Amino acid sequence: MSQFMQHRKDLDVLRAISVVSVVLFHTGVAGVDAGFLGVDIFFVISGYLMSQMILKSMESDKFIVLDFYQRRVRRIVPLLLFVLIVCTPIAWYLLGPNSLKSYGQSLVATVLLSNNILLALTSGYWDLDSDFKPLVHTWSLGVEEQFYLLLPLLLIFFKKYRLLKQAVYFITAVVLCSVVYIGLTGSYLDSKSFYLPQFRFWELLSGALVALVERRTKLEFNPVLKLFIYRVLLVSVLVVVISFDRNPDSYYEWVSTPLIVIITSLIIYLNCNDDYFNDSRVGRILAYVGLISYGLYLWHQPIFAFYRAASVDEPKPLEYFFLIVFAVIVSVITYKFIETPLRNKDNFKKLKTGLVLCIVSLILVCIGMFFHFSGGVPGRFNGYENAEEGIKYNERIRELSKIKDRSFDEAVVLIYGNSFARDFANVLLEAGVAKNSIFYLEKGLGSCIDDKQKKIIQELQLSFDVSTFVYGSHNYRIDCYERDVNALREVGIEKMYVVGPKHFGYSVDAYVHSDISERRTAYATPSHTSKNADQVFKEGLPTFAYISMLDLLAPPDVNGVVRLFNQEGNPLMVDRVHLTRDGAEFIATNENAIQFIQQMVSH
């Protein structure tokens, strides 16, 4: 805390509620569906504290921009880099090639305080499940530090031209316009917008607005009434976090985020010194959790993610309890021996910490780039040599979507869909079907063939002889089947197949250290979503038209599971839902798959 500011225990309590909400949300525990709003609380508090610090420094003409940035470095960077130093060898040991490659990307982006930009750019089909990303949570640090590149300059501008009073109206307008824009455009539903700074700055600006308003106007409350309002607002925070049921089809996130920002802003503005939180054991615990909140925030996700990666099944609540206890212990230790000492300016200079941080940052960036460009260093594990291809093996099928400079055989199989369709195209190639007999057409998800798509298919039929149509997507609508079959027959295509979903269980990295004998009997239970979809397709589609990938991956003597490795011990999966070259070869040699393929390519 700055020398110009008095420590506020009420903010520590808010921080505690915030970090506990986030931690519980990341466990997936029922009843904290809106725990992610803890990050929004952090943003408002941070925006307020930094603005308050800058404004107070300006009052005494002691504000220096470089000092501000140095203070931010002392507060954020030492512990962050220490966490990365600890996580990197663990990632090397535990994570498979695809996961380590993703970790390397995040490592570089986190060091550069831009992981939010990386996540926005890479969110989508090939994005690793966030539960298994040790550094996914550092996106919020990126948003904060990007904001603080602008905040001092903005306040200096207002101060220089004596516009601090008008700044209240300007920032209020920016906040309101941002909320309205996000709501009207539906950006709150976009995963990319979730991470981008322009969709988050308004939350930090809300904290800055509180700092500006309280310098102009301080409402006087009856102490008893003030305490009552403060406690009601704290309970309101808990109600929002616990009671909201996340529904992607509603305006939930648009409503809940502004609501939590308003409540947090009011709590900060009240500046209530609640004796309960000062004197009671619960209050002191909450205040202390608030003090270690930054460390707890940094440590919990890597601990969760690494444990998940090493687990065959999803961790149980009791396991999460012990993981949280461990995260708290580590946070207490690093708060005492890293955070607190290095916040002191003299200690920072004495230990030449700045130079050390630069060297460590450079080394971590080099390591992260090595992880990325080596494809996750697949040579660490036996049998993972083909894993170096990663998503490139799947993406190569896009070359089959070109008509120019290609000659086609008499009967062509039209593969229609997304990456799941490309997986099946690879199965056909590994089964010996010629490239000239396959054409790939990219398709969006979950809709019937409409007139526009039918016209495209008809044009392809006129360009070459399409004999078979294969729909490869995990969420095909069975109510579209009859309509799609009729549409295809109208353009001269008689055969249609639907390729079902596949799933390789909870963690694909749990067996990286197993030997070949263990891998031969390593089975995983597919997700409930995949199994349910497979059953729906089996019941709703003709047997001759549906290709169950789960059945093709299943061992002959065990029900309800899929294989993870071939007999040589090579992995069948890139991630939880996509095939390696070995996976495609494995399916291509399955007797049932061979029968389907022969039917597809026959005239």
mmCIF file of C-alpha atoms in Angstrom, residues 101-455:
data_model
loop_
_atom_site.group_PDB
_atom_site.id
_atom_site.type_symbol
_atom_site.label_atom_id
_atom_site.label_comp_id
_atom_site.label_asym_id
_atom_site.label_seq_id
_atom_site.Cartn_x
_atom_site.Cartn_y
_atom_site.Cartn_z
ATOM 1 C CA LYS A 101 3.028 -26.681 -26.367
ATOM 2 C CA SER A 102 0.007 -24.769 -25.080
ATOM 3 C CA TYR A 103 1.810 -24.164 -21.778
ATOM 4 C CA GLY A 104 4.805 -22.763 -23.651
ATOM 5 C CA GLN A 105 2.593 -20.269 -25.462
ATOM 6 C CA SER A 106 0.997 -19.188 -22.194
ATOM 7 C CA LEU A 107 4.400 -18.971 -20.502
ATOM 8 C CA VAL A 108 5.662 -16.442 -23.038
ATOM 9 C CA ALA A 109 2.402 -14.475 -22.985
ATOM 10 C CA THR A 110 2.268 -14.428 -19.169
ATOM 11 C CA VAL A 111 5.819 -13.125 -18.837
ATOM 12 C CA LEU A 112 4.877 -10.378 -21.296
ATOM 13 C CA LEU A 113 1.647 -9.727 -19.331
ATOM 14 C CA SER A 114 -0.467 -10.422 -22.380
ATOM 15 C CA ASN A 115 -1.974 -13.858 -21.781
ATOM 16 C CA ASN A 116 -5.416 -12.341 -22.238
ATOM 17 C CA ILE A 117 -4.499 -11.461 -25.842
ATOM 18 C CA LEU A 118 -3.197 -14.989 -26.477
ATOM 19 C CA LEU A 119 -6.375 -16.546 -25.092
ATOM 20 C CA ALA A 120 -8.532 -14.255 -27.216
ATOM 21 C CA LEU A 121 -6.578 -15.161 -30.338
ATOM 22 C CA THR A 122 -6.525 -18.910 -29.686
ATOM 23 C CA SER A 123 -9.997 -19.450 -28.240
ATOM 24 C CA GLY A 124 -11.932 -21.885 -30.380
ATOM 25 C CA TYR A 125 -11.748 -25.427 -31.644
ATOM 26 C CA TRP A 126 -8.158 -26.188 -30.789
ATOM 27 C CA ASP A 127 -8.150 -24.355 -27.501
ATOM 28 C CA LEU A 128 -7.106 -26.681 -24.683
ATOM 29 C CA ASP A 129 -9.798 -27.022 -22.003
ATOM 30 C CA SER A 130 -9.147 -24.193 -19.527
ATOM 31 C CA ASP A 131 -9.374 -26.610 -16.589
ATOM 32 C CA PHE A 132 -6.087 -28.117 -17.770
ATOM 33 C CA LYS A 133 -4.283 -24.825 -18.419
ATOM 34 C CA PRO A 134 -2.004 -23.972 -15.475
ATOM 35 C CA LEU A 135 -1.683 -20.320 -16.502
ATOM 36 C CA VAL A 136 -5.136 -19.544 -17.885
ATOM 37 C CA HIS A 137 -5.967 -17.304 -14.901
ATOM 38 C CA THR A 138 -3.116 -14.880 -15.644
ATOM 39 C CA TRP A 139 -5.309 -13.278 -18.313
ATOM 40 C CA SER A 140 -6.620 -10.908 -15.629
ATOM 41 C CA LEU A 141 -3.095 -9.657 -14.867
ATOM 42 C CA GLY A 142 -2.740 -8.822 -18.540
ATOM 43 C CA VAL A 143 -5.939 -6.764 -18.505
ATOM 44 C CA GLU A 144 -4.847 -4.900 -15.358
ATOM 45 C CA GLU A 145 -1.355 -4.025 -16.525
ATOM 46 C CA GLN A 146 -2.591 -2.977 -19.966
ATOM 47 C CA PHE A 147 -5.012 -0.661 -18.211
ATOM 48 C CA TYR A 148 -2.250 0.798 -16.035
ATOM 49 C CA LEU A 149 -0.236 1.731 -19.079
ATOM 50 C CA LEU A 150 -3.031 4.214 -19.827
ATOM 51 C CA LEU A 151 -4.387 5.240 -16.405
ATOM 52 C CA PRO A 152 -1.496 7.487 -15.259
ATOM 53 C CA LEU A 153 -1.407 9.240 -18.618
ATOM 54 C CA LEU A 154 -5.161 9.799 -18.500
ATOM 55 C CA LEU A 155 -5.091 11.269 -14.974
ATOM 56 C CA ILE A 156 -2.032 13.396 -15.789
ATOM 57 C CA PHE A 157 -3.942 14.826 -18.738
ATOM 58 C CA PHE A 158 -6.961 15.688 -16.575
ATOM 59 C CA LYS A 159 -4.717 17.200 -13.905
ATOM 60 C CA LYS A 160 -2.628 19.262 -16.333
ATOM 61 C CA TYR A 161 -5.659 20.876 -17.937
ATOM 62 C CA ARG A 162 -7.569 21.161 -14.639
ATOM 63 C CA LEU A 163 -10.250 18.765 -15.784
ATOM 64 C CA LEU A 164 -10.389 16.433 -12.790
ATOM 65 C CA LYS A 165 -13.943 17.534 -11.997
ATOM 66 C CA GLN A 166 -15.011 16.935 -15.584
ATOM 67 C CA ALA A 167 -13.214 13.572 -15.530
ATOM 68 C CA VAL A 168 -16.065 12.172 -13.434
ATOM 69 C CA TYR A 169 -18.542 12.841 -16.244
ATOM 70 C CA PHE A 170 -16.172 11.582 -18.922
ATOM 71 C CA ILE A 171 -15.441 8.296 -17.149
ATOM 72 C CA THR A 172 -19.122 7.819 -16.257
ATOM 73 C CA ALA A 173 -20.011 8.206 -19.940
ATOM 74 C CA VAL A 174 -17.316 5.731 -20.993
ATOM 75 C CA VAL A 175 -18.502 3.165 -18.427
ATOM 76 C CA LEU A 176 -22.169 3.497 -19.399
ATOM 77 C CA CYS A 177 -21.444 3.385 -23.126
ATOM 78 C CA SER A 178 -19.272 0.289 -22.650
ATOM 79 C CA VAL A 179 -21.975 -1.570 -20.735
ATOM 80 C CA VAL A 180 -24.660 -0.667 -23.285
ATOM 81 C CA TYR A 181 -22.431 -1.585 -26.227
ATOM 82 C CA ILE A 182 -21.494 -4.941 -24.716
ATOM 83 C CA GLY A 183 -25.156 -5.698 -24.036
ATOM 84 C CA LEU A 184 -26.479 -4.648 -27.438
ATOM 85 C CA THR A 185 -23.780 -6.432 -29.441
ATOM 86 C CA GLY A 186 -23.900 -9.597 -27.355
ATOM 87 C CA SER A 187 -20.160 -9.363 -26.707
ATOM 88 C CA TYR A 188 -20.695 -10.786 -23.223
ATOM 89 C CA LEU A 189 -21.374 -14.166 -24.886
ATOM 90 C CA ASP A 190 -18.199 -14.093 -26.983
ATOM 91 C CA SER A 191 -15.255 -15.998 -25.480
ATOM 92 C CA LYS A 192 -12.810 -13.674 -27.225
ATOM 93 C CA SER A 193 -14.426 -10.573 -25.759
ATOM 94 C CA PHE A 194 -14.149 -12.121 -22.305
ATOM 95 C CA TYR A 195 -10.372 -11.628 -22.431
ATOM 96 C CA LEU A 196 -9.926 -8.456 -24.484
ATOM 97 C CA PRO A 197 -9.056 -5.249 -22.609
ATOM 98 C CA GLN A 198 -11.571 -3.016 -24.383
ATOM 99 C CA PHE A 199 -14.372 -5.129 -22.903
ATOM 100 C CA ARG A 200 -12.857 -5.024 -19.396
ATOM 101 C CA PHE A 201 -11.440 -1.528 -18.947
ATOM 102 C CA TRP A 202 -14.834 -0.174 -17.899
ATOM 103 C CA GLU A 203 -14.666 -2.277 -14.722
ATOM 104 C CA LEU A 204 -11.308 -0.801 -13.704
ATOM 105 C CA LEU A 205 -12.589 2.634 -14.703
ATOM 106 C CA SER A 206 -15.507 2.102 -12.317
ATOM 107 C CA GLY A 207 -12.986 1.844 -9.496
ATOM 108 C CA ALA A 208 -11.236 4.967 -10.764
ATOM 109 C CA LEU A 209 -14.609 6.714 -10.815
ATOM 110 C CA VAL A 210 -15.128 5.933 -7.121
ATOM 111 C CA ALA A 211 -11.713 7.446 -6.337
ATOM 112 C CA LEU A 212 -12.608 10.622 -8.222
ATOM 113 C CA VAL A 213 -16.105 10.930 -6.743
ATOM 114 C CA GLU A 214 -15.014 10.483 -3.139
ATOM 115 C CA ARG A 215 -12.497 13.291 -3.550
ATOM 116 C CA ARG A 216 -15.322 15.629 -4.576
ATOM 117 C CA THR A 217 -18.172 14.420 -2.393
ATOM 118 C CA LYS A 218 -18.288 12.362 0.764
ATOM 119 C CA LEU A 219 -21.785 11.607 1.977
ATOM 120 C CA GLU A 220 -22.251 11.569 5.727
ATOM 121 C CA PHE A 221 -24.145 8.593 7.091
ATOM 122 C CA ASN A 222 -25.466 7.727 10.489
ATOM 123 C CA PRO A 223 -22.843 5.184 11.678
ATOM 124 C CA VAL A 224 -25.474 2.558 12.437
ATOM 125 C CA LEU A 225 -27.153 3.040 9.044
ATOM 126 C CA LYS A 226 -23.778 3.012 7.307
ATOM 127 C CA LEU A 227 -22.848 -0.283 8.935
ATOM 128 C CA PHE A 228 -26.219 -1.764 8.026
ATOM 129 C CA ILE A 229 -25.869 -0.740 4.359
ATOM 130 C CA TYR A 230 -22.321 -2.093 4.261
ATOM 131 C CA ARG A 231 -23.365 -5.503 5.559
ATOM 132 C CA VAL A 232 -26.351 -5.647 3.219
ATOM 133 C CA LEU A 233 -24.035 -4.937 0.283
ATOM 134 C CA LEU A 234 -21.593 -7.651 1.390
ATOM 135 C CA VAL A 235 -24.450 -10.137 1.588
ATOM 136 C CA SER A 236 -25.565 -8.946 -1.859
ATOM 137 C CA VAL A 237 -22.163 -9.859 -3.267
ATOM 138 C CA LEU A 238 -22.559 -13.378 -1.909
ATOM 139 C CA VAL A 239 -26.113 -13.631 -3.233
ATOM 140 C CA VAL A 240 -25.031 -12.631 -6.760
ATOM 141 C CA VAL A 241 -22.118 -15.067 -6.748
ATOM 142 C CA ILE A 242 -24.111 -17.977 -5.346
ATOM 143 C CA SER A 243 -27.664 -17.571 -6.607
ATOM 144 C CA PHE A 244 -27.174 -16.744 -10.272
ATOM 145 C CA ASP A 245 -27.582 -19.764 -12.509
ATOM 146 C CA ARG A 246 -25.445 -19.307 -15.591
ATOM 147 C CA ASN A 247 -27.523 -19.610 -18.742
ATOM 148 C CA PRO A 248 -25.831 -18.882 -22.081
ATOM 149 C CA ASP A 249 -29.198 -18.151 -23.682
ATOM 150 C CA SER A 250 -30.010 -15.286 -21.306
ATOM 151 C CA TYR A 251 -28.680 -11.839 -20.478
ATOM 152 C CA TYR A 252 -27.242 -13.287 -17.286
ATOM 153 C CA GLU A 253 -23.631 -12.224 -17.750
ATOM 154 C CA TRP A 254 -24.571 -8.785 -19.032
ATOM 155 C CA VAL A 255 -26.698 -8.206 -15.931
ATOM 156 C CA SER A 256 -24.538 -9.913 -13.315
ATOM 157 C CA THR A 257 -21.262 -8.187 -14.195
ATOM 158 C CA PRO A 258 -22.572 -4.583 -14.011
ATOM 159 C CA LEU A 259 -24.486 -5.551 -10.857
ATOM 160 C CA ILE A 260 -21.397 -6.878 -9.080
ATOM 161 C CA VAL A 261 -19.393 -3.837 -10.249
ATOM 162 C CA ILE A 262 -22.020 -1.440 -8.840
ATOM 163 C CA ILE A 263 -22.208 -3.274 -5.503
ATOM 164 C CA THR A 264 -18.415 -3.369 -5.184
ATOM 165 C CA SER A 265 -18.151 0.321 -6.039
ATOM 166 C CA LEU A 266 -20.720 1.202 -3.367
ATOM 167 C CA ILE A 267 -18.880 -0.859 -0.746
ATOM 168 C CA ILE A 268 -15.617 0.915 -1.570
ATOM 169 C CA TYR A 269 -17.312 4.306 -1.467
ATOM 170 C CA LEU A 270 -18.861 3.636 1.954
ATOM 171 C CA ASN A 271 -15.399 3.077 3.474
ATOM 172 C CA CYS A 272 -16.971 1.353 6.453
ATOM 173 C CA ASN A 273 -14.821 0.345 9.419
ATOM 174 C CA ASP A 274 -16.807 -2.676 10.611
ATOM 175 C CA ASP A 275 -15.773 -3.682 14.137
ATOM 176 C CA TYR A 276 -17.013 -7.198 13.468
ATOM 177 C CA PHE A 277 -14.342 -7.705 10.845
ATOM 178 C CA ASN A 278 -11.738 -6.030 13.035
ATOM 179 C CA ASP A 279 -12.409 -7.946 16.242
ATOM 180 C CA SER A 280 -14.005 -11.312 15.428
ATOM 181 C CA ARG A 281 -12.069 -14.423 14.513
ATOM 182 C CA VAL A 282 -14.007 -14.794 11.228
ATOM 183 C CA GLY A 283 -13.278 -11.190 10.360
ATOM 184 C CA ARG A 284 -9.568 -11.549 11.034
ATOM 185 C CA ILE A 285 -9.416 -14.710 8.943
ATOM 186 C CA LEU A 286 -11.170 -13.001 6.047
ATOM 187 C CA ALA A 287 -8.888 -9.991 6.315
ATOM 188 C CA TYR A 288 -5.821 -12.241 6.246
ATOM 189 C CA VAL A 289 -7.149 -14.187 3.249
ATOM 190 C CA GLY A 290 -7.501 -10.790 1.588
ATOM 191 C CA LEU A 291 -3.834 -10.071 2.302
ATOM 192 C CA ILE A 292 -2.685 -13.319 0.689
ATOM 193 C CA SER A 293 -5.312 -13.124 -2.084
ATOM 194 C CA TYR A 294 -2.816 -12.349 -4.851
ATOM 195 C CA GLY A 295 -0.707 -15.383 -4.001
ATOM 196 C CA LEU A 296 -3.742 -17.611 -3.577
ATOM 197 C CA TYR A 297 -5.044 -16.437 -6.937
ATOM 198 C CA LEU A 298 -1.723 -17.219 -8.641
ATOM 199 C CA TRP A 299 -1.144 -20.614 -7.003
ATOM 200 C CA HIS A 300 -4.561 -22.268 -7.044
ATOM 201 C CA GLN A 301 -4.988 -22.733 -10.808
ATOM 202 C CA PRO A 302 -1.590 -24.381 -11.484
ATOM 203 C CA ILE A 303 -2.142 -26.700 -8.521
ATOM 204 C CA PHE A 304 -5.614 -27.640 -9.804
ATOM 205 C CA ALA A 305 -4.507 -27.985 -13.435
ATOM 206 C CA PHE A 306 -1.472 -30.178 -12.756
ATOM 207 C CA TYR A 307 -3.478 -32.426 -10.448
ATOM 208 C CA ARG A 308 -6.179 -32.783 -13.106
ATOM 209 C CA ALA A 309 -3.600 -33.575 -15.789
ATOM 210 C CA ALA A 310 -2.224 -36.421 -13.665
ATOM 211 C CA SER A 311 -5.693 -37.771 -12.788
ATOM 212 C CA VAL A 312 -7.484 -40.504 -14.710
ATOM 213 C CA ASP A 313 -10.852 -39.324 -13.344
ATOM 214 C CA GLU A 314 -12.177 -35.930 -12.317
ATOM 215 C CA PRO A 315 -11.022 -35.035 -8.776
ATOM 216 C CA LYS A 316 -13.554 -35.490 -5.989
ATOM 217 C CA PRO A 317 -14.623 -32.648 -3.624
ATOM 218 C CA LEU A 318 -12.406 -33.984 -0.830
ATOM 219 C CA GLU A 319 -9.411 -33.917 -3.157
ATOM 220 C CA TYR A 320 -10.157 -30.293 -4.038
ATOM 221 C CA PHE A 321 -10.385 -29.485 -0.341
ATOM 222 C CA PHE A 322 -6.831 -30.702 0.251
ATOM 223 C CA LEU A 323 -5.627 -28.922 -2.887
ATOM 224 C CA ILE A 324 -7.098 -25.659 -1.577
ATOM 225 C CA VAL A 325 -5.447 -26.172 1.810
ATOM 226 C CA PHE A 326 -2.131 -26.747 0.033
ATOM 227 C CA ALA A 327 -2.631 -23.608 -2.068
ATOM 228 C CA VAL A 328 -3.325 -21.568 1.074
ATOM 229 C CA ILE A 329 -0.178 -22.866 2.778
ATOM 230 C CA VAL A 330 1.978 -22.053 -0.248
ATOM 231 C CA SER A 331 0.359 -18.607 -0.500
ATOM 232 C CA VAL A 332 1.125 -17.840 3.149
ATOM 233 C CA ILE A 333 4.772 -18.830 2.682
ATOM 234 C CA THR A 334 5.277 -16.794 -0.477
ATOM 235 C CA TYR A 335 3.436 -13.810 1.036
ATOM 236 C CA LYS A 336 5.887 -13.764 3.920
ATOM 237 C CA PHE A 337 9.114 -14.485 2.045
ATOM 238 C CA ILE A 338 8.542 -13.035 -1.453
ATOM 239 C CA GLU A 339 5.636 -10.586 -1.650
ATOM 240 C CA THR A 340 6.220 -8.623 1.569
ATOM 241 C CA PRO A 341 10.025 -8.192 1.386
ATOM 242 C CA LEU A 342 10.114 -7.193 -2.272
ATOM 243 C CA ARG A 343 7.371 -4.606 -1.942
ATOM 244 C CA ASN A 344 9.918 -2.573 -0.005
ATOM 245 C CA LYS A 345 11.716 -0.253 -2.390
ATOM 246 C CA ASP A 346 15.029 -0.457 -0.520
ATOM 247 C CA ASN A 347 15.028 -4.267 -0.486
ATOM 248 C CA PHE A 348 14.187 -4.285 -4.163
ATOM 249 C CA LYS A 349 17.212 -2.115 -4.986
ATOM 250 C CA LYS A 350 19.552 -3.794 -2.494
ATOM 251 C CA LEU A 351 18.978 -7.234 -3.984
ATOM 252 C CA LYS A 352 19.302 -5.898 -7.551
ATOM 253 C CA THR A 353 15.925 -7.486 -8.081
ATOM 254 C CA GLY A 354 15.186 -5.572 -11.278
ATOM 255 C CA LEU A 355 18.165 -7.104 -13.101
ATOM 256 C CA VAL A 356 17.328 -10.571 -11.784
ATOM 257 C CA LEU A 357 13.709 -10.239 -12.937
ATOM 258 C CA CYS A 358 14.824 -9.237 -16.439
ATOM 259 C CA ILE A 359 17.183 -12.212 -16.729
ATOM 260 C CA VAL A 360 14.595 -14.671 -15.387
ATOM 261 C CA SER A 361 11.940 -13.259 -17.725
ATOM 262 C CA LEU A 362 14.222 -13.696 -20.731
ATOM 263 C CA ILE A 363 15.026 -17.294 -19.767
ATOM 264 C CA LEU A 364 11.335 -18.139 -19.298
ATOM 265 C CA VAL A 365 10.443 -16.624 -22.677
ATOM 266 C CA CYS A 366 13.138 -18.747 -24.352
ATOM 267 C CA ILE A 367 11.857 -21.878 -22.621
ATOM 268 C CA GLY A 368 8.279 -21.107 -23.652
ATOM 269 C CA MET A 369 9.311 -20.586 -27.284
ATOM 270 C CA PHE A 370 11.215 -23.878 -27.211
ATOM 271 C CA PHE A 371 8.116 -25.701 -25.929
ATOM 272 C CA HIS A 372 6.030 -24.139 -28.698
ATOM 273 C CA PHE A 373 8.315 -24.603 -31.692
ATOM 274 C CA SER A 374 9.265 -28.156 -30.699
ATOM 275 C CA GLY A 375 5.595 -29.178 -30.654
ATOM 276 C CA GLY A 376 5.675 -29.829 -26.927
ATOM 277 C CA VAL A 377 8.915 -31.855 -27.021
ATOM 278 C CA PRO A 378 7.238 -35.204 -27.839
ATOM 279 C CA GLY A 379 10.553 -37.056 -27.514
ATOM 280 C CA ARG A 380 10.196 -36.938 -23.732
ATOM 281 C CA PHE A 381 7.861 -39.928 -23.834
ATOM 282 C CA ASN A 382 8.074 -43.234 -25.689
ATOM 283 C CA GLY A 383 5.514 -43.632 -28.445
ATOM 284 C CA TYR A 384 4.709 -39.941 -28.810
ATOM 285 C CA GLU A 385 6.848 -39.321 -31.893
ATOM 286 C CA ASN A 386 3.843 -38.756 -34.184
ATOM 287 C CA ALA A 387 2.340 -36.395 -31.613
ATOM 288 C CA GLU A 388 4.696 -33.705 -32.916
ATOM 289 C CA GLU A 389 2.342 -33.305 -35.867
ATOM 290 C CA GLY A 390 -0.339 -32.135 -33.438
ATOM 291 C CA ILE A 391 -3.199 -30.343 -35.101
ATOM 292 C CA LYS A 392 -1.284 -30.122 -38.403
ATOM 293 C CA TYR A 393 -2.286 -33.692 -39.137
ATOM 294 C CA ASN A 394 -5.954 -32.739 -38.871
ATOM 295 C CA GLU A 395 -5.566 -29.410 -40.636
ATOM 296 C CA ARG A 396 -3.904 -30.990 -43.677
ATOM 297 C CA ILE A 397 -7.344 -32.139 -44.837
ATOM 298 C CA ARG A 398 -8.151 -28.533 -45.725
ATOM 299 C CA GLU A 399 -6.008 -29.103 -48.816
ATOM 300 C CA LEU A 400 -8.748 -31.435 -50.024
ATOM 301 C CA SER A 401 -11.186 -28.518 -50.223
ATOM 302 C CA LYS A 402 -9.528 -27.221 -53.406
ATOM 303 C CA ILE A 403 -10.885 -27.932 -56.875
ATOM 304 C CA LYS A 404 -8.195 -26.127 -58.855
ATOM 305 C CA ASP A 405 -5.201 -28.222 -59.898
ATOM 306 C CA ARG A 406 -6.916 -31.438 -58.795
ATOM 307 C CA SER A 407 -8.190 -34.371 -60.821
ATOM 308 C CA PHE A 408 -10.972 -36.492 -59.352
ATOM 309 C CA ASP A 409 -11.845 -40.178 -59.613
ATOM 310 C CA GLU A 410 -15.207 -41.364 -60.878
ATOM 311 C CA ALA A 411 -16.785 -41.643 -57.417
ATOM 312 C CA VAL A 412 -15.970 -38.970 -54.830
ATOM 313 C CA VAL A 413 -16.732 -38.971 -51.115
ATOM 314 C CA LEU A 414 -17.795 -35.507 -49.980
ATOM 315 C CA ILE A 415 -16.712 -34.960 -46.348
ATOM 316 C CA TYR A 416 -18.873 -32.246 -44.841
ATOM 317 C CA GLY A 417 -18.257 -30.698 -41.416
ATOM 318 C CA ASN A 418 -15.562 -29.440 -39.048
ATOM 319 C CA SER A 419 -12.453 -30.881 -37.402
ATOM 320 C CA PHE A 420 -14.386 -34.061 -36.570
ATOM 321 C CA ALA A 421 -15.046 -34.484 -40.288
ATOM 322 C CA ARG A 422 -11.356 -33.894 -41.006
ATOM 323 C CA ASP A 423 -10.521 -36.657 -38.519
ATOM 324 C CA PHE A 424 -12.684 -39.072 -40.492
ATOM 325 C CA ALA A 425 -11.131 -37.923 -43.764
ATOM 326 C CA ASN A 426 -7.772 -38.923 -42.288
ATOM 327 C CA VAL A 427 -9.247 -42.327 -41.448
ATOM 328 C CA LEU A 428 -10.217 -42.737 -45.114
ATOM 329 C CA LEU A 429 -6.738 -41.774 -46.268
ATOM 330 C CA GLU A 430 -5.095 -44.172 -43.824
ATOM 331 C CA ALA A 431 -7.463 -46.893 -45.115
ATOM 332 C CA GLY A 432 -6.030 -46.421 -48.591
ATOM 333 C CA VAL A 433 -8.731 -44.219 -50.145
ATOM 334 C CA ALA A 434 -7.069 -41.988 -52.726
ATOM 335 C CA LYS A 435 -6.956 -38.228 -52.241
ATOM 336 C CA ASN A 436 -8.623 -37.877 -55.632
ATOM 337 C CA SER A 437 -11.646 -39.655 -54.184
ATOM 338 C CA ILE A 438 -12.137 -37.205 -51.296
ATOM 339 C CA PHE A 439 -13.390 -33.629 -51.228
ATOM 340 C CA TYR A 440 -13.676 -31.698 -47.959
ATOM 341 C CA LEU A 441 -16.240 -28.942 -47.429
ATOM 342 C CA GLU A 442 -16.096 -26.816 -44.269
ATOM 343 C CA LYS A 443 -19.423 -26.635 -42.493
ATOM 344 C CA GLY A 444 -20.788 -24.811 -39.477
ATOM 345 C CA LEU A 445 -22.392 -26.757 -36.659
ATOM 346 C CA GLY A 446 -25.833 -28.044 -35.828
ATOM 347 C CA SER A 447 -28.065 -27.074 -38.778
ATOM 348 C CA CYS A 448 -29.821 -28.827 -41.650
ATOM 349 C CA ILE A 449 -28.709 -28.461 -45.262
ATOM 350 C CA ASP A 450 -30.404 -25.273 -46.411
ATOM 351 C CA ASP A 451 -30.981 -23.988 -49.958
ATOM 352 C CA LYS A 452 -27.663 -22.130 -50.028
ATOM 353 C CA GLN A 453 -25.672 -25.172 -48.935
ATOM 354 C CA LYS A 454 -27.671 -27.382 -51.282
ATOM 355 C CA LYS A 455 -26.682 -25.130 -54.178
#
